Amino acid sequence: MSRLRRKTPADELRPRRGPDSPIVELHDVTKVYPGGHVALERVSMAISRGEFVFLVGPTGCGKSTLIKLLIRDLDPTEGAVMIAGRDVAKLPDKKIPHLRRNIGTVFQDFKLLANRTVYDNVAYALQVIGASRAEIREKVPETLRLVGLQSKVHSYPDQLSGGEQQRVSIARAFVNHPPLLLADEPSGNLDPVTSIGIMQLLYRINRTGTTVLVVTHDREMVDKMRRRVIELYEGRVVRDEVGGGYTEESTTEFGMRMRAEMGVGVEGHTNGGVDDF
Amino acid sequence: MGRIGFFIKEGFRALRRNAAPSVAATVTTAITILVLGVLLPVFFFTQRTSEGVREQLAVKVFLYDDATKQEIGALRQRIRGLEHVRSVAFVSKAEALEILKDRLKDPGVLRELNTNPLPASFTVKPDDAANLTAVRRELTPPGPDGRPKPISGIVQNVVDAQETANPIEEVTSKLKIVLILLTVLLVIASVLLIGNTIRLSIYARRREVEVMRLVGATRWFVRWPFMIEGVLVGIMGGAVAILLLWLGKLIVVDPLADSFTLIKAQTDTDLAFPVLVAVLAASSTLVSAIGSGFTLRRFLRV
């Protein structure tokens, strides 16, 4: 166990086919569940490094299946799922943990460990991949500062609000600085104001160079974000368009615009101690 | 180092949160190890007793009084050359009388005898008790008429203790089978109960396992804490059993050993207590490792 060499994220997801190859590629991916339900049908897409992409669609359209395919929780029935130019299905089982170390995942239900503090929840992600104590001591507070929870370090998840819990889960997903972050309905359980805060946080993470893929069923919000949107409907891609011209706005500008568009006042903000990137 | 510390800490954490099934498994393991701790010395003792009986098993070859030294020497060589013969000892007429004198409470009886009526004999020991019959058959191969006939003219009679050996062999081998069966059943019960404990622990910590998978823990990284939890259960059960055995030795066996040579002989020579403790500790660890490993393989999909 201890001989296991730790690879840096850059090491693992180094592109095989040149620096401009997409970080996520799907080629005619079809997923049929046992029993015959077709979750995805000939889905193709490509997401470049550093993009901020929304994946939308009604419940049951195959969004969660897609996430599971990306982290190889499931294998596609047909087609190829490529992460950083590598066919995920061809990874040997032993390599799956390494794939997952390079993809941060955030879920609607947070998946926090109730019997551990905020700090321990975030540190857990590093302990699991064998990080040194020094590394944990350096990275955990830094990441908790990034998500604005430096004052809640010793709280337990049930002492936090939904938005704060989601921040912890984002911190856990990001503490290892993965090149790709997947967020499955990150604001599904949260009120609009808190949702904007979470989106703002994800945007901030995106501005550090991490590719972010946000899955949501909230089409209205997505339209206002003006980012690239891929829409799934009954397992097929029905829309893939790049929203115009906002890729260079700062996190603060982003937050302000979002609040304005959603009709929410600044007083409702939930970002503790946010420094802009 | 930090990693091993992490696993052990996680193992203990799981043990605390999973207390009820852990206690059940610990108690079962303790009982198993306790029974094993009693059975092992008993097993060794019966083994040694039956070996002692085997040791005494021999074929007696009685000779005619008119056998010459050369004839006797030749027969000794011949018997030595037979298969399955471990040793051949010659007992002369005079020696036979001495032995008889020793056994008699009143050697005066023999003074009434003018001559020595006892024959000289060979004591032939087989290499294994099971080969006693074979050796006897070699000494008295079937003659032309099909009836057993001694291999030499100077042989008066051939006698073996087969009749006494058989029941002893039977009893010890049956006792062994019963003891082994009992131990096997108890070991299976312990393995299953430890497995069950680990299964419940996996269920109780399925969220943790899920999170571990998501952040990219390797298969064995997920497994180790469960493995350690199971082995801790085994070690605790083993420790309880060893403590009870030690108390039993101190309170029951040791005082008795002073008054009963049988117990003393057995506790002293066969299986020293530290060796027994080591064997029991090792088997409790092994049993729990097997129990948890088996369950992890079946129920922990990583």
Short mmCIF file of C-alpha atoms in Angstrom, two decimals, chain B residues 27-291:
data_model
loop_
_atom_site.label_atom_id
_atom_site.label_comp_id
_atom_site.label_asym_id
_atom_site.label_seq_id
_atom_site.Cartn_x
_atom_site.Cartn_y
_atom_site.Cartn_z
CA VAL B 27 -17.62 -13.68 22.46
CA THR B 28 -17.95 -16.42 19.83
CA THR B 29 -14.29 -16.16 18.97
CA ALA B 30 -13.44 -16.26 22.66
CA ILE B 31 -15.47 -19.46 23.09
CA THR B 32 -13.88 -21.03 20.04
CA ILE B 33 -10.39 -20.21 21.18
CA LEU B 34 -11.24 -21.33 24.71
CA VAL B 35 -12.46 -24.70 23.48
CA LEU B 36 -9.44 -24.93 21.21
CA GLY B 37 -7.25 -24.09 24.19
CA VAL B 38 -8.74 -26.97 26.16
CA LEU B 39 -8.89 -29.37 23.24
CA LEU B 40 -5.33 -28.89 22.07
CA PRO B 41 -3.70 -30.15 25.30
CA VAL B 42 -6.26 -32.98 25.52
CA PHE B 43 -5.53 -33.82 21.91
CA PHE B 44 -1.81 -33.85 22.56
CA PHE B 45 -2.34 -35.96 25.65
CA THR B 46 -4.37 -38.65 23.90
CA GLN B 47 -1.88 -38.59 21.08
CA ARG B 48 0.94 -39.24 23.51
CA THR B 49 -0.95 -41.92 25.41
CA SER B 50 -1.68 -43.84 22.26
CA GLU B 51 1.93 -43.43 21.25
CA GLY B 52 2.90 -44.86 24.62
CA VAL B 53 0.69 -47.85 24.00
CA ARG B 54 2.15 -48.29 20.55
CA GLU B 55 5.58 -48.14 22.07
CA GLN B 56 4.78 -51.25 24.09
CA LEU B 57 3.46 -53.12 21.11
CA ALA B 58 5.79 -55.85 20.03
CA VAL B 59 5.80 -59.35 18.64
CA LYS B 60 7.32 -61.91 20.97
CA VAL B 61 9.20 -64.76 19.31
CA PHE B 62 9.77 -67.60 21.80
CA LEU B 63 12.57 -70.00 21.07
CA TYR B 64 13.20 -73.67 21.85
CA ASP B 65 15.72 -74.31 24.59
CA ASP B 66 17.98 -76.34 22.31
CA ALA B 67 18.70 -73.47 19.92
CA THR B 68 22.44 -72.90 19.52
CA LYS B 69 24.15 -69.51 19.65
CA GLN B 70 24.79 -69.65 15.90
CA GLU B 71 21.13 -70.41 15.18
CA ILE B 72 20.01 -67.59 17.42
CA GLY B 73 22.48 -65.17 15.81
CA ALA B 74 21.31 -66.17 12.34
CA LEU B 75 17.66 -65.73 13.28
CA ARG B 76 18.39 -62.29 14.74
CA GLN B 77 19.95 -61.24 11.42
CA ARG B 78 17.01 -62.63 9.52
CA ILE B 79 14.41 -60.85 11.63
CA ARG B 80 16.38 -57.61 11.36
CA GLY B 81 16.20 -57.90 7.59
CA LEU B 82 12.40 -58.13 7.59
CA GLU B 83 10.31 -55.20 6.47
CA HIS B 84 8.71 -52.84 9.06
CA VAL B 85 10.97 -54.09 11.83
CA ARG B 86 12.33 -51.26 13.94
CA SER B 87 14.24 -53.22 16.54
CA VAL B 88 15.02 -56.73 17.67
CA ALA B 89 16.00 -57.43 21.27
CA PHE B 90 17.13 -60.78 22.59
CA VAL B 91 15.94 -61.88 26.00
CA SER B 92 17.84 -64.91 27.30
CA LYS B 93 16.34 -67.50 29.61
CA ALA B 94 18.18 -65.98 32.59
CA GLU B 95 17.02 -62.47 31.71
CA ALA B 96 13.46 -63.68 31.35
CA LEU B 97 13.66 -65.10 34.85
CA GLU B 98 15.03 -61.84 36.22
CA ILE B 99 12.15 -59.93 34.61
CA LEU B 100 9.68 -62.34 36.11
CA LYS B 101 11.34 -61.97 39.51
CA ASP B 102 10.99 -58.22 39.32
CA ARG B 103 7.31 -58.48 38.52
CA LEU B 104 6.47 -60.94 41.24
CA LYS B 105 5.63 -59.59 44.64
CA ASP B 106 7.10 -62.67 46.26
CA PRO B 107 10.22 -63.82 44.42
CA GLY B 108 10.45 -66.69 46.88
CA VAL B 109 7.99 -68.59 44.75
CA LEU B 110 10.70 -69.04 42.13
CA ARG B 111 13.07 -70.66 44.59
CA GLU B 112 10.83 -73.68 44.47
CA LEU B 113 11.83 -74.15 40.85
CA ASN B 114 14.88 -76.21 40.19
CA THR B 115 15.15 -75.34 36.57
CA ASN B 116 14.34 -72.25 34.58
CA PRO B 117 11.11 -72.98 32.72
CA LEU B 118 11.10 -69.73 30.78
CA PRO B 119 12.10 -69.75 27.12
CA ALA B 120 14.53 -67.35 25.53
CA SER B 121 12.82 -64.89 23.20
CA PHE B 122 13.16 -62.07 20.73
CA THR B 123 11.14 -58.89 21.24
CA VAL B 124 10.45 -57.55 17.74
CA LYS B 125 9.14 -54.00 17.53
CA PRO B 126 7.45 -52.79 14.37
CA ASP B 127 8.26 -49.34 12.95
CA ASP B 128 4.59 -48.43 13.38
CA ALA B 129 1.82 -49.96 15.45
CA ALA B 130 -0.21 -50.41 12.29
CA ASN B 131 2.44 -52.75 10.92
CA LEU B 132 2.28 -55.13 13.85
CA THR B 133 0.19 -57.65 11.93
CA ALA B 134 2.48 -57.42 8.91
CA VAL B 135 5.52 -58.17 11.02
CA ARG B 136 3.75 -61.10 12.62
CA ARG B 137 2.83 -62.43 9.19
CA GLU B 138 6.45 -62.13 8.09
CA LEU B 139 7.57 -64.09 11.12
CA THR B 140 5.03 -66.81 10.46
CA PRO B 141 4.54 -67.04 6.69
CA PRO B 142 1.93 -69.55 5.49
CA GLY B 143 3.50 -72.98 5.08
CA PRO B 144 2.76 -75.51 2.29
CA ASP B 145 -0.47 -76.55 4.01
CA GLY B 146 -1.61 -72.93 4.08
CA ARG B 147 -1.29 -72.64 7.87
CA PRO B 148 1.11 -70.12 9.39
CA LYS B 149 4.52 -71.64 10.07
CA PRO B 150 7.43 -69.97 11.88
CA ILE B 151 10.32 -68.81 9.72
CA SER B 152 12.84 -70.85 11.65
CA GLY B 153 12.96 -74.29 13.20
CA ILE B 154 14.14 -72.93 16.52
CA VAL B 155 10.99 -70.85 16.94
CA GLN B 156 8.59 -72.35 19.39
CA ASN B 157 5.86 -69.78 19.30
CA VAL B 158 5.05 -66.26 18.04
CA VAL B 159 2.77 -64.00 20.09
CA ASP B 160 1.66 -60.42 19.55
CA ALA B 161 -0.43 -57.89 21.47
CA GLN B 162 -2.74 -57.15 18.56
CA GLU B 163 -5.80 -57.90 20.66
CA THR B 164 -4.95 -55.17 23.14
CA ALA B 165 -3.77 -52.70 20.52
CA ASN B 166 -6.92 -52.67 18.43
CA PRO B 167 -9.42 -51.13 20.88
CA ILE B 168 -6.93 -48.48 21.96
CA GLU B 169 -6.28 -47.51 18.36
CA GLU B 170 -9.99 -47.34 17.73
CA VAL B 171 -10.79 -45.17 20.72
CA THR B 172 -8.01 -42.68 20.12
CA SER B 173 -8.79 -42.30 16.44
CA LYS B 174 -12.49 -41.79 17.15
CA LEU B 175 -11.72 -39.29 19.88
CA LYS B 176 -9.50 -37.44 17.42
CA ILE B 177 -12.27 -37.29 14.83
CA VAL B 178 -14.76 -35.94 17.37
CA LEU B 179 -12.34 -33.30 18.59
CA ILE B 180 -11.40 -32.22 15.09
CA LEU B 181 -15.06 -32.04 14.07
CA LEU B 182 -15.95 -29.93 17.10
CA THR B 183 -13.06 -27.57 16.43
CA VAL B 184 -13.93 -27.24 12.77
CA LEU B 185 -17.56 -26.40 13.59
CA LEU B 186 -16.51 -23.78 16.10
CA VAL B 187 -14.02 -22.25 13.70
CA ILE B 188 -16.72 -22.06 11.02
CA ALA B 189 -19.08 -20.36 13.50
CA SER B 190 -16.41 -17.79 14.34
CA VAL B 191 -15.56 -17.12 10.72
CA LEU B 192 -19.23 -16.59 9.88
CA LEU B 193 -19.88 -14.35 12.87
CA ILE B 194 -16.86 -12.20 12.19
CA GLY B 195 -17.96 -12.08 8.57
CA ASN B 196 -21.39 -10.95 9.71
CA THR B 197 -19.87 -8.24 11.89
CA ILE B 198 -17.88 -6.94 8.96
CA ARG B 199 -20.92 -7.09 6.73
CA LEU B 200 -22.88 -4.96 9.16
CA SER B 201 -19.94 -2.62 9.41
CA ILE B 202 -19.82 -2.29 5.63
CA TYR B 203 -23.53 -1.51 5.65
CA ALA B 204 -23.16 1.03 8.44
CA ARG B 205 -20.33 2.72 6.58
CA ARG B 206 -21.62 2.50 3.03
CA ARG B 207 -21.53 6.29 2.76
CA GLU B 208 -17.91 6.35 3.74
CA VAL B 209 -17.16 3.63 1.23
CA GLU B 210 -19.03 5.59 -1.42
CA VAL B 211 -17.05 8.72 -0.64
CA MET B 212 -13.80 6.78 -0.65
CA ARG B 213 -14.59 5.44 -4.09
CA LEU B 214 -15.51 8.88 -5.37
CA VAL B 215 -12.29 10.49 -4.26
CA GLY B 216 -10.29 7.63 -5.74
CA ALA B 217 -9.30 5.32 -2.90
CA THR B 218 -7.69 2.12 -4.09
CA ARG B 219 -9.48 -1.14 -3.44
CA TRP B 220 -7.24 -2.14 -0.55
CA PHE B 221 -7.34 1.31 0.95
CA VAL B 222 -11.08 0.85 1.34
CA ARG B 223 -10.65 -2.70 2.61
CA TRP B 224 -7.91 -2.28 5.18
CA PRO B 225 -9.96 -0.59 7.92
CA PHE B 226 -12.59 -3.35 7.68
CA MET B 227 -9.88 -5.97 7.70
CA ILE B 228 -8.33 -4.42 10.79
CA GLU B 229 -11.72 -4.19 12.47
CA GLY B 230 -12.27 -7.92 11.93
CA VAL B 231 -8.80 -8.86 13.10
CA LEU B 232 -9.23 -6.68 16.20
CA VAL B 233 -12.40 -8.60 17.01
CA GLY B 234 -10.46 -11.84 16.63
CA ILE B 235 -7.55 -10.66 18.74
CA MET B 236 -9.87 -9.44 21.51
CA GLY B 237 -11.73 -12.75 21.52
CA GLY B 238 -8.42 -14.59 21.58
CA ALA B 239 -7.15 -12.42 24.44
CA VAL B 240 -10.28 -13.09 26.52
CA ALA B 241 -9.95 -16.83 25.91
CA ILE B 242 -6.25 -16.87 26.75
CA LEU B 243 -6.91 -14.91 29.93
CA LEU B 244 -9.58 -17.42 30.98
CA LEU B 245 -7.29 -20.33 30.16
CA TRP B 246 -4.49 -18.79 32.14
CA LEU B 247 -6.82 -18.30 35.11
CA GLY B 248 -7.99 -21.89 34.71
CA LYS B 249 -4.42 -23.13 34.68
CA LEU B 250 -3.57 -21.04 37.72
CA ILE B 251 -6.64 -21.98 39.76
CA VAL B 252 -7.47 -25.52 38.65
CA VAL B 253 -4.65 -27.26 36.82
CA ASP B 254 -1.60 -26.11 38.75
CA PRO B 255 -2.85 -27.10 42.25
CA LEU B 256 -3.99 -30.45 40.86
CA ALA B 257 -0.66 -31.01 39.15
CA ASP B 258 0.99 -31.31 42.56
CA SER B 259 -1.23 -34.21 43.54
CA PHE B 260 -1.73 -35.89 40.18
CA THR B 261 1.34 -36.97 38.29
CA LEU B 262 -0.71 -37.54 35.17
CA ILE B 263 -1.63 -33.86 34.89
CA LYS B 264 1.86 -32.83 35.85
CA ALA B 265 3.43 -35.00 33.21
CA GLN B 266 1.06 -33.63 30.64
CA THR B 267 1.42 -29.94 31.52
CA ASP B 268 5.18 -30.20 31.73
CA THR B 269 6.17 -32.01 28.63
CA ASP B 270 3.70 -31.95 25.80
CA LEU B 271 2.62 -28.45 25.10
CA ALA B 272 4.21 -25.68 27.08
CA PHE B 273 1.74 -22.95 28.04
CA PRO B 274 3.54 -20.14 26.18
CA VAL B 275 3.49 -22.24 23.01
CA LEU B 276 -0.21 -22.92 23.49
CA VAL B 277 -0.85 -19.18 23.94
CA ALA B 278 1.09 -18.36 20.79
CA VAL B 279 -0.80 -20.99 18.81
CA LEU B 280 -4.16 -19.71 20.09
CA ALA B 281 -3.32 -16.06 19.42
CA ALA B 282 -2.19 -16.92 15.91
CA SER B 283 -5.31 -18.97 15.19
CA SER B 284 -7.67 -16.26 16.47
CA THR B 285 -5.94 -13.73 14.21
CA LEU B 286 -6.04 -16.10 11.27
CA VAL B 287 -9.69 -17.02 11.79
CA SER B 288 -10.74 -13.37 11.95
CA ALA B 289 -8.64 -12.40 8.95
CA ILE B 290 -10.27 -15.17 6.93
CA GLY B 291 -13.73 -14.13 8.13
#
